[in-house]
Amino acid sequence: MARQTTKTGGTTRKPAAAKTATRKPQAARSSGRSSGGSSSTAGDAFINLLQSPLVADLLAVAATAALAALAEHGFNKSGSGRQRTSKAVKEAGKAAAGAIGRRLSNEFDEIKKASNAKSQGGAKA
């Protein structure tokens, strides 16, 4: 389209009409994985795991061990404040991890004992 010239020598343009964006509806994408017909998701499974009595017990054991380690370092006033705090937090973390490890080890041992007793009892019958 040729530009129109005016008497002043400038060009004039017609304002462009506003375009409306039209979007085509898209089909729902599939990730390629099937859920197997189950309505539960990984999030639901994780929430159920967090609500289990074993996890609550492990958290209680860890918190108790960490609190005991912090209390032990609180009564020992040697060293500067920042170093003492850092060391106390590290020791509390180690104590909590150790307590969880011992508790899980005990749980596994109990499960093994129960499994062995069940298999030996079933073999005798």
mmCIF file of C-alpha atoms in Angstrom:
data_model
loop_
_atom_site.group_PDB
_atom_site.id
_atom_site.type_symbol
_atom_site.label_atom_id
_atom_site.label_comp_id
_atom_site.label_asym_id
_atom_site.label_seq_id
_atom_site.Cartn_x
_atom_site.Cartn_y
_atom_site.Cartn_z
ATOM 1 C CA MET A 1 0.000 0.000 0.000
ATOM 2 C CA ALA A 2 1.431 3.356 -0.948
ATOM 3 C CA ARG A 3 1.817 6.132 1.542
ATOM 4 C CA GLN A 4 -0.326 9.145 1.107
ATOM 5 C CA THR A 5 1.385 12.469 1.139
ATOM 6 C CA THR A 6 -0.195 15.520 2.585
ATOM 7 C CA LYS A 7 0.376 19.116 1.773
ATOM 8 C CA THR A 8 2.742 19.444 4.743
ATOM 9 C CA GLY A 9 4.938 16.667 3.429
ATOM 10 C CA GLY A 10 4.310 14.267 6.308
ATOM 11 C CA THR A 11 2.840 10.839 6.061
ATOM 12 C CA THR A 12 -0.357 9.784 7.700
ATOM 13 C CA ARG A 13 -1.162 6.336 8.837
ATOM 14 C CA LYS A 14 -4.425 4.852 9.722
ATOM 15 C CA PRO A 15 -4.524 3.490 13.263
ATOM 16 C CA ALA A 16 -4.202 -0.263 13.304
ATOM 17 C CA ALA A 17 -7.233 -2.161 14.365
ATOM 18 C CA ALA A 18 -6.862 -3.912 17.688
ATOM 19 C CA LYS A 19 -6.212 -7.595 17.235
ATOM 20 C CA THR A 20 -7.881 -10.037 19.507
ATOM 21 C CA ALA A 21 -5.881 -13.089 20.335
ATOM 22 C CA THR A 22 -7.822 -16.239 19.863
ATOM 23 C CA ARG A 23 -6.545 -19.324 21.519
ATOM 24 C CA LYS A 24 -7.376 -22.776 20.404
ATOM 25 C CA PRO A 25 -8.366 -25.112 23.200
ATOM 26 C CA GLN A 26 -5.594 -27.580 23.919
ATOM 27 C CA ALA A 27 -6.138 -31.153 24.874
ATOM 28 C CA ALA A 28 -4.902 -32.235 28.283
ATOM 29 C CA ARG A 29 -1.349 -33.491 28.014
ATOM 30 C CA SER A 30 -0.423 -36.900 29.250
ATOM 31 C CA SER A 31 2.947 -37.425 30.870
ATOM 32 C CA GLY A 32 3.123 -40.939 29.500
ATOM 33 C CA ARG A 33 2.810 -42.485 32.945
ATOM 34 C CA SER A 34 -0.334 -44.179 34.009
ATOM 35 C CA SER A 35 -1.403 -44.086 37.605
ATOM 36 C CA GLY A 36 -2.664 -47.629 37.402
ATOM 37 C CA GLY A 37 -6.210 -46.515 38.076
ATOM 38 C CA SER A 38 -5.350 -45.484 41.619
ATOM 39 C CA SER A 39 -6.485 -42.079 42.762
ATOM 40 C CA SER A 40 -3.699 -41.771 45.325
ATOM 41 C CA THR A 41 -0.613 -39.823 44.384
ATOM 42 C CA ALA A 42 2.935 -39.731 45.627
ATOM 43 C CA GLY A 43 1.995 -36.728 47.745
ATOM 44 C CA ASP A 44 -0.743 -38.688 49.470
ATOM 45 C CA ALA A 45 1.655 -41.544 50.137
ATOM 46 C CA PHE A 46 4.194 -39.127 51.599
ATOM 47 C CA ILE A 47 1.576 -37.553 53.859
ATOM 48 C CA ASN A 48 0.479 -40.990 55.043
ATOM 49 C CA LEU A 49 4.107 -41.857 55.783
ATOM 50 C CA LEU A 50 4.550 -38.690 57.824
ATOM 51 C CA GLN A 51 1.418 -39.514 59.805
ATOM 52 C CA SER A 52 2.592 -43.016 60.673
ATOM 53 C CA PRO A 53 3.328 -43.824 64.326
ATOM 54 C CA LEU A 54 6.889 -44.928 63.520
ATOM 55 C CA VAL A 55 7.799 -41.533 62.048
ATOM 56 C CA ALA A 56 6.250 -39.749 65.022
ATOM 57 C CA ASP A 57 8.247 -41.981 67.360
ATOM 58 C CA LEU A 58 11.470 -41.343 65.417
ATOM 59 C CA LEU A 59 10.925 -37.592 65.582
ATOM 60 C CA ALA A 60 10.290 -37.777 69.322
ATOM 61 C CA VAL A 61 13.471 -39.800 69.865
ATOM 62 C CA ALA A 62 15.503 -37.380 67.739
ATOM 63 C CA ALA A 63 14.107 -34.318 69.472
ATOM 64 C CA THR A 64 14.809 -35.788 72.900
ATOM 65 C CA ALA A 65 18.396 -36.650 71.966
ATOM 66 C CA ALA A 66 18.986 -33.216 70.446
ATOM 67 C CA LEU A 67 17.540 -31.479 73.491
ATOM 68 C CA ALA A 68 19.727 -33.550 75.805
ATOM 69 C CA ALA A 69 22.825 -32.663 73.759
ATOM 70 C CA LEU A 70 21.923 -28.970 73.803
ATOM 71 C CA ALA A 71 21.339 -29.063 77.551
ATOM 72 C CA GLU A 72 24.683 -30.763 78.092
ATOM 73 C CA HIS A 73 26.499 -28.060 76.136
ATOM 74 C CA GLY A 74 24.491 -25.344 77.845
ATOM 75 C CA PHE A 75 25.939 -26.241 81.229
ATOM 76 C CA ASN A 76 29.485 -26.267 79.876
ATOM 77 C CA LYS A 77 30.389 -22.567 79.554
ATOM 78 C CA SER A 78 33.882 -22.879 78.072
ATOM 79 C CA GLY A 79 34.785 -21.151 74.786
ATOM 80 C CA SER A 80 33.365 -18.119 73.023
ATOM 81 C CA GLY A 81 29.630 -17.768 72.517
ATOM 82 C CA ARG A 82 29.557 -18.347 68.772
ATOM 83 C CA GLN A 83 31.890 -21.349 68.840
ATOM 84 C CA ARG A 84 29.990 -22.859 71.745
ATOM 85 C CA THR A 85 26.662 -22.454 69.944
ATOM 86 C CA SER A 86 27.975 -23.903 66.704
ATOM 87 C CA LYS A 87 29.479 -26.883 68.488
ATOM 88 C CA ALA A 88 26.292 -27.446 70.484
ATOM 89 C CA VAL A 89 24.133 -27.462 67.349
ATOM 90 C CA LYS A 90 26.493 -29.877 65.590
ATOM 91 C CA GLU A 91 26.500 -32.204 68.587
ATOM 92 C CA ALA A 92 22.702 -32.009 68.806
ATOM 93 C CA GLY A 93 22.405 -33.016 65.152
ATOM 94 C CA LYS A 94 24.797 -35.908 65.638
ATOM 95 C CA ALA A 95 22.895 -37.059 68.711
ATOM 96 C CA ALA A 96 19.569 -36.887 66.868
ATOM 97 C CA ALA A 97 20.919 -38.835 63.894
ATOM 98 C CA GLY A 98 22.442 -41.446 66.182
ATOM 99 C CA ALA A 99 19.202 -41.844 68.110
ATOM 100 C CA ILE A 100 17.207 -42.312 64.904
ATOM 101 C CA GLY A 101 19.736 -44.864 63.670
ATOM 102 C CA ARG A 102 19.553 -46.863 66.895
ATOM 103 C CA ARG A 103 15.751 -46.772 66.909
ATOM 104 C CA LEU A 104 15.519 -47.913 63.279
ATOM 105 C CA SER A 105 18.038 -50.668 63.959
ATOM 106 C CA ASN A 106 15.919 -51.866 66.887
ATOM 107 C CA GLU A 107 12.782 -51.806 64.728
ATOM 108 C CA PHE A 108 14.462 -53.846 61.981
ATOM 109 C CA ASP A 109 15.751 -56.360 64.526
ATOM 110 C CA GLU A 110 12.252 -56.782 65.962
ATOM 111 C CA ILE A 111 10.813 -57.290 62.473
ATOM 112 C CA LYS A 112 13.471 -59.907 61.672
ATOM 113 C CA LYS A 113 12.812 -61.749 64.942
ATOM 114 C CA ALA A 114 9.074 -61.760 64.309
ATOM 115 C CA SER A 115 9.605 -62.942 60.743
ATOM 116 C CA ASN A 116 11.930 -65.755 61.838
ATOM 117 C CA ALA A 117 9.547 -66.852 64.577
ATOM 118 C CA LYS A 118 6.656 -66.848 62.126
ATOM 119 C CA SER A 119 8.558 -68.847 59.495
ATOM 120 C CA GLN A 120 9.814 -71.386 62.063
ATOM 121 C CA GLY A 121 6.359 -71.718 63.581
ATOM 122 C CA GLY A 122 4.835 -72.283 60.139
ATOM 123 C CA ALA A 123 7.439 -74.937 59.241
ATOM 124 C CA LYS A 124 6.697 -76.982 62.381
ATOM 125 C CA ALA A 125 2.981 -77.138 61.695
#
